[in-house]
């Protein structure tokens, strides 16, 4: 008897849907269809992966333009850090050879 109950529920649900569809005016159905059509769609990345692609884009944007590959940007960032470190050590050393005489 349990299977018959599920079948009856399905028929009842389908019948209700058909009746409500037939009772709504054509213009109301068209308006609802246009609303659904004009609704903003979410991108497939967001639909499949949630907010992860957005987070990766934000994280990658810190290193420069998003058109460069990630590893290339990482290398450039590392080179910049090394260059800054060299400049700091060169400016802190007293024999930097800047041409200005040191005062006693």
Coordinates of N, CA and C in Angstrom, one line a residue:
X1 N 0.8 -1.2 0.0 CA 0.0 0.0 0.0 C 0.8 1.3 0.0
X2 N 2.1 1.2 0.5 CA 2.9 2.4 0.6 C 3.2 2.9 -0.8
X3 N 3.4 2.0 -1.8 CA 3.7 2.5 -3.2 C 2.5 3.2 -3.8
X4 N 1.4 2.7 -3.5 CA 0.2 3.3 -4.1 C 0.0 4.7 -3.5
X5 N 0.4 5.0 -2.3 CA 0.3 6.3 -1.6 C 1.2 7.3 -2.3
X6 N 2.4 6.8 -2.7 CA 3.4 7.7 -3.3 C 2.9 8.1 -4.7
X7 N 2.3 7.1 -5.4 CA 1.8 7.4 -6.7 C 0.6 8.4 -6.7
X8 N -0.2 8.2 -5.7 CA -1.4 9.1 -5.6 C -0.9 10.5 -5.3
X9 N 0.1 10.6 -4.4 CA 0.6 11.9 -4.1 C 1.2 12.6 -5.3
X10 N 1.9 11.9 -6.1 CA 2.5 12.4 -7.3 C 1.4 12.9 -8.3
X11 N 0.4 12.1 -8.5 CA -0.7 12.5 -9.4 C -1.4 13.7 -8.8
X12 N -1.6 13.8 -7.5 CA -2.2 15.0 -6.8 C -1.4 16.2 -7.1
X13 N -0.1 16.1 -6.9 CA 0.8 17.2 -7.1 C 0.8 17.7 -8.5
X14 N 0.9 16.8 -9.5 CA 0.9 17.2 -10.9 C -0.4 17.8 -11.3
X15 N -1.5 17.3 -10.7 CA -2.8 17.9 -11.0 C -2.9 19.3 -10.5
X16 N -2.4 19.5 -9.3 CA -2.4 20.9 -8.7 C -1.6 21.8 -9.5
X17 N -0.5 21.4 -10.0 CA 0.4 22.3 -10.8 C -0.3 22.6 -12.1
X18 N -0.9 21.6 -12.8 CA -1.6 21.9 -14.0 C -2.8 22.8 -13.9
X19 N -3.5 22.6 -12.8 CA -4.7 23.5 -12.5 C -4.3 24.9 -12.3
X20 N -3.2 25.1 -11.4 CA -2.8 26.5 -11.2 C -2.2 27.1 -12.4
X21 N -1.5 26.3 -13.3 CA -1.0 26.9 -14.5 C -2.2 27.3 -15.4
X22 N -3.2 26.5 -15.5 CA -4.4 26.8 -16.4 C -5.2 28.0 -15.8
X23 N -5.2 28.2 -14.5 CA -5.9 29.3 -13.9 C -5.2 30.6 -14.0
X24 N -3.9 30.6 -14.1 CA -3.2 31.9 -14.2 C -3.4 32.5 -15.6
X25 N -3.6 33.8 -15.7 CA -3.7 34.4 -17.1 C -2.4 34.3 -17.9
X26 N -2.6 34.4 -19.2 CA -1.4 34.3 -20.1 C -0.4 35.4 -19.8
X27 N -0.9 36.6 -19.6 CA -0.1 37.7 -19.4 C 0.8 37.6 -18.1
X28 N 0.2 37.1 -17.1 CA 0.9 36.9 -15.8 C 2.0 35.8 -16.0
X29 N 1.7 34.8 -16.8 CA 2.7 33.8 -17.0 C 3.9 34.4 -17.9
X30 N 3.5 35.2 -18.8 CA 4.6 35.8 -19.7 C 5.4 36.8 -18.8
X31 N 4.8 37.5 -17.9 CA 5.5 38.5 -17.0 C 6.5 37.7 -16.2
X32 N 6.0 36.6 -15.6 CA 6.9 35.8 -14.7 C 8.1 35.2 -15.6
X33 N 7.8 34.8 -16.8 CA 8.8 34.2 -17.6 C 9.8 35.3 -18.0
X34 N 9.4 36.5 -18.3 CA 10.3 37.6 -18.6 C 11.2 38.0 -17.3
X35 N 10.6 37.9 -16.2 CA 11.3 38.2 -14.9 C 12.4 37.2 -14.7
X36 N 12.1 35.9 -14.9 CA 13.1 34.9 -14.8 C 14.2 35.0 -15.8
X37 N 13.8 35.4 -17.0 CA 14.8 35.6 -18.1 C 15.7 36.7 -17.9
X38 N 15.2 37.8 -17.3 CA 16.0 39.0 -17.1 C 16.8 39.0 -15.8
X39 N 16.5 38.0 -14.9 CA 17.2 37.9 -13.7 C 18.7 37.7 -13.9
X40 N 19.5 38.4 -13.0 CA 21.0 38.2 -13.2 C 21.4 36.8 -12.9
X41 N 22.2 36.3 -13.8 CA 22.7 34.9 -13.6 C 24.0 34.9 -12.9
X42 N 24.3 33.9 -12.0 CA 25.6 33.8 -11.4 C 26.5 33.1 -12.4
X43 N 27.8 33.4 -12.3 CA 28.7 32.7 -13.2 C 28.8 31.2 -12.9
X44 N 29.3 30.5 -13.9 CA 29.4 29.0 -13.7 C 30.5 28.7 -12.6
X45 N 31.5 29.5 -12.5 CA 32.5 29.3 -11.4 C 31.9 29.4 -10.1
X46 N 31.0 30.4 -9.9 CA 30.4 30.6 -8.6 C 29.4 29.4 -8.3
X47 N 28.7 29.0 -9.4 CA 27.7 28.0 -9.3 C 28.3 26.7 -8.9
X48 N 29.5 26.4 -9.5 CA 30.1 25.1 -9.2 C 31.0 25.1 -8.0
X49 N 31.7 26.2 -7.8 CA 32.8 26.2 -6.7 C 32.5 27.2 -5.6
X50 N 31.4 27.9 -5.6 CA 31.1 28.9 -4.5 C 32.0 30.1 -4.6
X51 N 32.5 30.6 -3.5 CA 33.3 31.8 -3.5 C 34.8 31.5 -3.6
X52 N 35.2 30.3 -3.8 CA 36.6 30.0 -4.0 C 37.2 30.7 -5.1
X53 N 36.7 30.7 -6.4 CA 37.3 31.4 -7.5 C 37.4 32.9 -7.2
X54 N 36.5 33.5 -6.5 CA 36.5 34.9 -6.2 C 37.7 35.2 -5.2
X55 N 37.8 34.3 -4.2 CA 38.9 34.5 -3.3 C 40.3 34.3 -3.9
X56 N 40.4 33.4 -4.9 CA 41.7 33.2 -5.6 C 42.0 34.4 -6.4
X57 N 41.0 35.0 -7.1 CA 41.2 36.2 -7.9 C 41.7 37.3 -7.0
X58 N 41.1 37.5 -5.9 CA 41.5 38.6 -5.0 C 42.9 38.3 -4.5
X59 N 43.2 37.1 -4.1 CA 44.5 36.8 -3.6 C 45.6 37.0 -4.7
X60 N 45.3 36.6 -5.9 CA 46.2 36.7 -7.0 C 46.4 38.2 -7.4
X61 N 45.4 39.0 -7.2 CA 45.4 40.4 -7.6 C 46.4 41.2 -6.8
X62 N 46.8 40.7 -5.6 CA 47.7 41.4 -4.8 C 49.1 41.4 -5.4
X63 N 49.4 40.5 -6.3 CA 50.8 40.4 -6.8 C 50.9 41.1 -8.1
X64 N 49.9 41.7 -8.7 CA 50.0 42.4 -9.9 C 48.8 42.1 -10.8
X65 N 49.1 42.3 -12.1 CA 47.9 42.1 -13.0 C 47.5 40.6 -13.0
X66 N 46.3 40.4 -13.2 CA 45.7 39.1 -13.3 C 46.0 38.3 -14.5
X67 N 46.6 39.0 -15.5 CA 46.9 38.4 -16.8 C 48.1 37.6 -16.8
X68 N 49.0 37.8 -15.8 CA 50.3 37.1 -15.7 C 50.0 35.8 -15.0
X69 N 50.8 34.8 -15.4 CA 50.7 33.5 -14.7 C 51.1 33.6 -13.2
X70 N 50.5 32.8 -12.3 CA 50.7 32.9 -10.9 C 52.2 32.7 -10.5
X71 N 52.8 31.7 -11.1 CA 54.2 31.4 -10.7 C 55.2 32.6 -11.2
X72 N 54.9 33.2 -12.3 CA 55.7 34.3 -12.8 C 55.6 35.5 -11.8
X73 N 54.4 35.7 -11.3 CA 54.2 36.8 -10.4 C 54.9 36.5 -9.1
X74 N 54.8 35.3 -8.7 CA 55.5 34.9 -7.4 C 57.0 35.1 -7.5
X75 N 57.6 34.7 -8.7 CA 59.0 35.0 -8.9 C 59.4 36.4 -8.8
X76 N 58.5 37.3 -9.5 CA 58.8 38.7 -9.5 C 58.7 39.3 -8.1
X77 N 57.7 38.8 -7.3 CA 57.6 39.3 -6.0 C 58.8 38.9 -5.1
X78 N 59.3 37.7 -5.3 CA 60.5 37.2 -4.6 C 61.7 38.1 -5.0
X79 N 61.8 38.4 -6.3 CA 63.0 39.2 -6.7 C 62.9 40.6 -6.1
X80 N 61.7 41.2 -6.1 CA 61.5 42.5 -5.5 C 61.9 42.5 -4.0
X81 N 61.6 41.4 -3.3 CA 61.9 41.3 -1.9 C 63.4 41.2 -1.7
X82 N 64.1 40.4 -2.6 CA 65.6 40.3 -2.5 C 66.2 41.7 -2.8
X83 N 65.7 42.4 -3.8 CA 66.3 43.7 -4.2 C 66.1 44.7 -3.1
X84 N 65.0 44.7 -2.4 CA 64.8 45.6 -1.3 C 65.7 45.3 -0.1
X85 N 65.9 44.0 0.1 CA 66.8 43.6 1.2 C 68.2 44.0 0.9
X86 N 68.7 43.9 -0.4 CA 70.0 44.4 -0.8 C 70.1 45.9 -0.6
X87 N 69.1 46.6 -1.0 CA 69.2 48.1 -0.9 C 69.2 48.5 0.6
X88 N 68.5 47.8 1.5 CA 68.5 48.1 2.9 C 69.9 47.8 3.5
X89 N 70.5 46.7 3.1 CA 71.8 46.3 3.7 C 72.9 47.3 3.1
X90 N 72.8 47.7 1.9 CA 73.7 48.6 1.3 C 73.6 50.0 2.0
X91 N 72.4 50.5 2.3 CA 72.3 51.8 2.8 C 72.6 51.8 4.3
X92 N 72.6 50.7 5.0 CA 72.9 50.6 6.4 C 74.4 50.5 6.7
X93 N 75.1 50.0 5.7 CA 76.6 49.8 5.9 C 77.3 51.1 5.8
X94 N 78.3 51.4 6.7 CA 79.0 52.7 6.6 C 79.9 52.9 5.4
X95 N 80.4 51.8 4.9 CA 81.3 51.9 3.7 C 80.5 51.7 2.4
X96 N 79.4 52.4 2.3 CA 78.5 52.2 1.1 C 79.1 52.8 -0.1
X97 N 80.2 53.7 0.0 CA 80.8 54.3 -1.1 C 79.9 55.3 -1.8
X98 N 79.1 56.0 -1.0 CA 78.2 57.0 -1.5 C 78.9 58.3 -1.9
X99 N 80.1 58.5 -1.4 CA 80.9 59.7 -1.8 C 80.8 60.8 -0.8
X100 N 80.0 60.6 0.2 CA 79.9 61.6 1.3 C 80.9 61.2 2.4
X101 N 81.7 62.2 2.9 CA 82.6 61.8 3.9 C 81.9 61.5 5.3
X102 N 82.4 60.6 6.0 CA 81.7 60.2 7.3 C 82.2 61.2 8.3
X103 N 81.4 61.6 9.2 CA 81.8 62.6 10.3 C 82.1 61.8 11.5
X104 N 83.2 62.2 12.2 CA 83.7 61.5 13.4 C 82.8 61.8 14.6

